[in-house]
Amino acid sequence: MLRSFIEVWPDSHFPIQNLPYGVFRPKRGGEGRVGVAIGEYILDLSVIDDAGLLADTAAGGKGIFHQSSLNAFMALGKSTWTEVRRRLQQLLSADEPTLRDHVKLREAALLRQTDVQMLLPAQIGDYTDFYASKEHATNVGIMFRGKENALMPNWTHLPVGYHGRASSVVLSGTDVRRPKGQMKAPDEAIPHFGACRQLDFELEMGWFIGPGNPREEPISVKNAEDHIFGLVLVNDWSARDIQSWEYQPLGPFLAKNFATSISPWVVPLAALEPFRVAGPRQEPEPLPYLQTPDKAAFDIRLEVHLRGSRMEEPERIATSNFRHLYWSMSQQIAHHTVTGCNLRPGDLLASGTISGPEKESRGCMLELGWRGTEPIELGKGEKRAWLEDGDQVVMTGWCQGDGYRIGFGEVTGCVMPALD
Amino acid sequence: MLRSFIEVWPDSHFPIQNLPYGVFRPKRGGEGRVGVAIGEYILDLSVIDDAGLLADTAAGGKGIFHQSSLNAFMALGKSTWTEVRRRLQQLLSADEPTLRDHVKLREAALLRQTDVQMLLPAQIGDYTDFYASKEHATNVGIMFRGKENALMPNWTHLPVGYHGRASSVVLSGTDVRRPKGQMKAPDEAIPHFGACRQLDFELEMGWFIGPGNPREEPISVKNAEDHIFGLVLVNDWSARDIQSWEYQPLGPFLAKNFATSISPWVVPLAALEPFRVAGPRQEPEPLPYLQTPDKAAFDIRLEVHLRGSRMEEPERIATSNFRHLYWSMSQQIAHHTVTGCNLRPGDLLASGTISGPEKESRGCMLELGWRGTEPIELGKGEKRAWLEDGDQVVMTGWCQGDGYRIGFGEVTGCVMPALD
């Protein structure tokens, strides 16, 4: 097994098999630049590139890693990503002296993750959110529309999605203010304005688009993965009481536009290749433009932890898996572009809440607490129907290899009280 | 009345009282830059700024007009826009010799509009589309959901909106390819894939955001107009057969993401001030966060013309007015941000289809042809239930002053056949 000269614990999310990309600024000063995570360190690619060590790749020597977003690198496409990844794995490997034995270069290029501030990995042009988990769509449908209308007739024929808000995508660690808005409970005669009382998280995964497509040239489902740069964890914060009043007929708007949190490290699709699996059986068979090969899903374990302000430790409240998704990433991309809609490098697509078949695999409070009717029990008598002020939500995810993990780190956020 | 030394006909859209901003590139070569329209000319603001004529404004000497987008200028805010507008009106006025009598400068700074290529006026971060016309929402509701559920209970309490697609906003004159997609007619057992057969336009107006707001700091309805840089015409192309199958429960997605056309000239809100009027009476009274002063609407006449490939002349098929909008721009901005959602300079908000009370004031084919059941009659035996390949749609709009017009020019687009 490939090993790095940098010590990496078996449960680390960032072994040499992963090498996720991120954008960071050293705390000691300096501009934003691109790095990869390795164990508890970051390899500063702007330093590596300046040292000429990426000169034999199509990305080297162009200032691409000196930028405070990954967009330019994302745009270069799969063959360049492959070259760079291979080169970085070589440079970091235990047998390779170039970096290992060059003390000055090593000191300049390797920073502790605790010594940097992570930044948003990309300038997101458009953010699209799907609704690709059948279990989630079914559960929500039952609660909002009753059992008869739970899954709309279109749901098994196409990956339902909608445009989200790009401006309010924030980095993990950003506090999230409880939004105010207009809502109307079923027993109220008229709507009122106030702080959201049904604040929720949504456990999702997102993927960044690498090369986009020109307008009017759809991406075929067979080539769709070539357009995926890498994946992150996504918490699509939701205000359920605002949502249930506003969402008809044009979909969620204010209920979702106040914040969407993402994890800082973008895990390359190549790192997930060993964890490719078949997704759920699709019945009815999708139309030809949505037919993907057998194995279009990935086995990524996902967890949600919650820590209330009076709790000493976070408690795990949900475990799910990316493989539960009914519609694959490829299908979502093919569907998104089939009308000729253009994607651009740095666009973010997200899966929608990823719920699984079990009760504990439900990916949001709405489902876990069944719209407030079955609050979940935490330690020491704490209960939650919805998120409370001071609650910290931590999502994490990883692929379990033999003696190593391909991890996504965390996406975290703490709920702040509504403004007066 | 203020007059320019440049000849402007009374029915011109671009008298000295207007001075809309646009981004253009001279056909003879050169980079994109900012200009204002005056009669049949464009005043090149990069030349005016280089000549030091904007030095006494906060926008001068910073290269802001040498950019190929208006975002930087938009971000500067109302007091700077006022300064620049005053200065430009002075420079272009009949009594002012600075430009009028300086032949070399005049020749460098004034280009015929036929000698330039117009570009998208801004880099659009997020595009939001509302649904603010009561007549339109009612008509569509009747057709899609029946008379009983036509206007959803929330409609009269809040301006319904949704996030649109920013990447596919295109400039007037761009051809629009008939999209393909998945649809299911009510009498079909299963959906099929094919070219859209119910292609539509939507007559809308859009406004560009100037200074945005930080996340978590809503824009109050009273200050909302300070965040409006200016307005454009919008044609929000729609695929109705794709829409009716896909839109539940998360709203329109593919039906709208293939193209949205906008006019190139951004008319400053200040130019519309003389045409401020009261909007429709709002009943029930909106919640306090949505209460605007009496006159929050603007009297802007709007027309849609259609020219089929076999027609010699475009024919007018709809006349409407921006003042029909039930929800004002201010209300839409206040609502959009009330949860803390951040707007950014260059964001585009649009009104949704602007229909009026009369049959001929309906702003889309869906309404004009009553979902295909009452095709409209054009000259020489041509009929239209939906748009056909080769149809050119031309929208125009203006405020009629006493002897002058504040116009928006046109937004045009021609329907190209679907790809094989």
Coordinates of C-alpha atoms in Angstrom, one line a residue, chain A residues 124-131 145 152-155 157-170 174-184 189-193 215-218 242-243 245-259 287-290 332 335-344 347 349 416 419, chain B residues 124-131 145 152-155 157-170 174-184 189-193 215-218 242-243 245-259 287-290 332 335-344 347 349 416 419:
Chain A
I124 CA -19.6 29.2 -7.0
G125 CA -21.4 30.5 -10.0
D126 CA -24.6 28.5 -9.6
Y127 CA -25.6 26.1 -6.8
T128 CA -28.2 23.4 -7.6
D129 CA -29.8 21.2 -5.1
F130 CA -31.4 17.9 -5.9
Y131 CA -33.8 15.7 -4.1
R145 CA -48.8 16.0 1.6
M152 CA -44.9 12.7 -6.8
P153 CA -45.5 10.8 -10.1
N154 CA -42.4 12.3 -11.6
W155 CA -40.1 11.3 -8.9
H157 CA -38.7 9.2 -13.7
L158 CA -36.3 12.1 -13.2
P159 CA -34.0 13.5 -10.6
V160 CA -36.0 16.4 -9.1
G161 CA -33.9 19.4 -8.5
Y162 CA -34.1 23.2 -8.1
H163 CA -31.7 26.1 -8.2
G164 CA -30.3 27.1 -4.8
R165 CA -28.6 30.3 -3.6
A166 CA -24.9 30.6 -4.4
S167 CA -24.2 33.8 -2.4
S168 CA -25.0 32.2 0.9
V169 CA -22.9 29.1 0.6
V170 CA -20.5 29.4 3.6
T174 CA -19.4 29.6 10.1
D175 CA -22.1 30.3 12.6
V176 CA -25.6 30.2 11.3
R177 CA -28.1 32.7 12.5
R178 CA -31.7 31.5 13.1
P179 CA -33.6 33.2 10.3
K180 CA -36.8 35.2 10.7
G181 CA -39.5 35.0 8.2
Q182 CA -43.2 34.6 7.4
M183 CA -45.0 31.5 8.4
K184 CA -48.5 30.2 9.0
A189 CA -56.0 32.2 10.4
I190 CA -53.4 34.5 8.9
P191 CA -49.6 34.3 8.7
H192 CA -47.2 35.9 11.2
F193 CA -43.7 37.1 11.1
R215 CA -24.9 26.3 -23.7
E216 CA -27.0 24.1 -25.9
E217 CA -24.6 21.2 -25.6
P218 CA -25.9 18.8 -23.0
I242 CA -41.0 29.0 6.5
Q243 CA -40.8 26.3 3.9
W245 CA -45.9 28.1 4.0
E246 CA -43.9 29.5 1.1
Y247 CA -43.0 26.5 -1.1
Q248 CA -46.1 26.2 -3.3
P249 CA -46.1 26.5 -6.3
L250 CA -42.5 27.5 -7.1
G251 CA -40.5 25.5 -4.5
P252 CA -38.3 26.4 -1.4
F253 CA -36.9 29.9 -1.5
L254 CA -36.4 31.8 1.9
A255 CA -36.4 28.4 3.7
K256 CA -33.1 27.6 2.2
N257 CA -31.4 30.9 1.1
F258 CA -30.0 32.0 4.5
A259 CA -27.1 29.6 4.6
L287 CA -35.4 6.9 -20.1
P288 CA -32.2 6.4 -22.2
Y289 CA -30.7 9.8 -21.5
L290 CA -30.6 8.8 -17.8
Q332 CA -28.2 14.5 -12.0
H335 CA -30.6 15.7 -16.4
H336 CA -29.5 19.2 -15.4
T337 CA -28.0 19.9 -18.9
V338 CA -30.3 18.0 -21.1
T339 CA -32.2 21.1 -22.1
G340 CA -28.9 22.8 -23.0
C341 CA -28.3 24.5 -19.6
N342 CA -24.6 25.3 -19.2
L343 CA -22.6 24.3 -16.2
R344 CA -19.4 26.2 -15.4
D347 CA -20.6 25.2 -10.0
L349 CA -24.5 20.5 -7.3
M416 CA -27.0 31.6 16.8
L419 CA -31.7 38.9 15.8
Chain B
I124 CA -24.6 37.9 -12.5
G125 CA -23.9 36.1 -9.3
D126 CA -27.4 35.0 -8.5
Y127 CA -30.6 35.4 -10.6
T128 CA -33.9 35.3 -8.7
D129 CA -37.3 35.2 -10.5
F130 CA -40.5 36.3 -8.8
Y131 CA -44.1 35.7 -9.6
R145 CA -54.4 23.5 -10.9
M152 CA -52.3 29.6 -3.5
P153 CA -53.2 30.9 0.0
N154 CA -49.7 32.4 0.4
W155 CA -49.8 34.5 -2.7
H157 CA -49.3 37.5 1.8
L158 CA -45.8 37.3 0.3
P159 CA -44.1 37.8 -3.1
V160 CA -43.5 34.2 -4.2
G161 CA -40.1 33.7 -5.8
Y162 CA -37.5 31.1 -6.7
H163 CA -33.9 31.0 -7.6
G164 CA -33.2 30.9 -11.3
R165 CA -30.2 30.0 -13.3
A166 CA -27.5 32.7 -13.7
S167 CA -25.2 30.9 -16.1
S168 CA -27.8 30.8 -18.9
V169 CA -28.8 34.5 -18.8
V170 CA -27.9 35.7 -22.3
T174 CA -28.9 35.5 -28.8
D175 CA -30.7 32.7 -30.6
V176 CA -32.6 30.4 -28.4
R177 CA -32.5 26.7 -29.2
R178 CA -35.7 24.8 -28.6
P179 CA -34.9 22.5 -25.6
K180 CA -35.4 18.8 -25.3
G181 CA -36.5 17.2 -22.2
Q182 CA -38.7 14.8 -20.4
M183 CA -42.5 15.4 -20.4
K184 CA -45.7 13.6 -19.9
A189 CA -49.1 6.5 -19.3
I190 CA -45.4 7.1 -19.0
P191 CA -43.2 10.1 -19.8
H192 CA -41.3 10.5 -23.0
F193 CA -38.2 12.4 -24.1
R215 CA -25.4 37.9 5.3
E216 CA -27.7 38.1 8.3
E217 CA -28.5 41.8 7.7
P218 CA -31.8 42.0 5.8
I242 CA -41.4 20.2 -19.4
Q243 CA -42.5 22.5 -16.6
W245 CA -44.3 17.5 -15.5
E246 CA -41.3 18.5 -13.5
Y247 CA -42.4 21.4 -11.2
Q248 CA -43.8 19.5 -8.3
P249 CA -42.8 19.8 -5.5
L250 CA -39.7 21.9 -5.8
G251 CA -40.6 24.3 -8.6
P252 CA -39.5 25.0 -12.2
F253 CA -36.0 23.8 -13.1
L254 CA -35.2 22.6 -16.6
A255 CA -38.3 24.4 -17.9
K256 CA -36.4 27.7 -17.3
N257 CA -32.7 26.9 -17.2
F258 CA -31.9 26.8 -20.9
A259 CA -32.1 30.6 -21.5
L287 CA -47.2 42.3 7.2
P288 CA -45.1 45.3 8.4
Y289 CA -41.8 44.0 6.9
L290 CA -43.5 44.3 3.5
Q332 CA -39.4 41.7 -3.4
H335 CA -38.7 39.6 1.3
H336 CA -35.7 38.1 -0.4
T337 CA -33.4 39.2 2.3
V338 CA -35.6 39.0 5.4
T339 CA -34.1 35.7 6.4
G340 CA -30.6 37.2 6.2
C341 CA -29.9 36.1 2.6
N342 CA -27.2 38.3 1.1
L343 CA -27.5 40.0 -2.3
R344 CA -24.4 41.0 -4.1
D347 CA -27.4 40.1 -8.8
L349 CA -34.0 40.0 -9.7
M416 CA -33.9 27.7 -33.4
L419 CA -30.9 19.6 -32.1

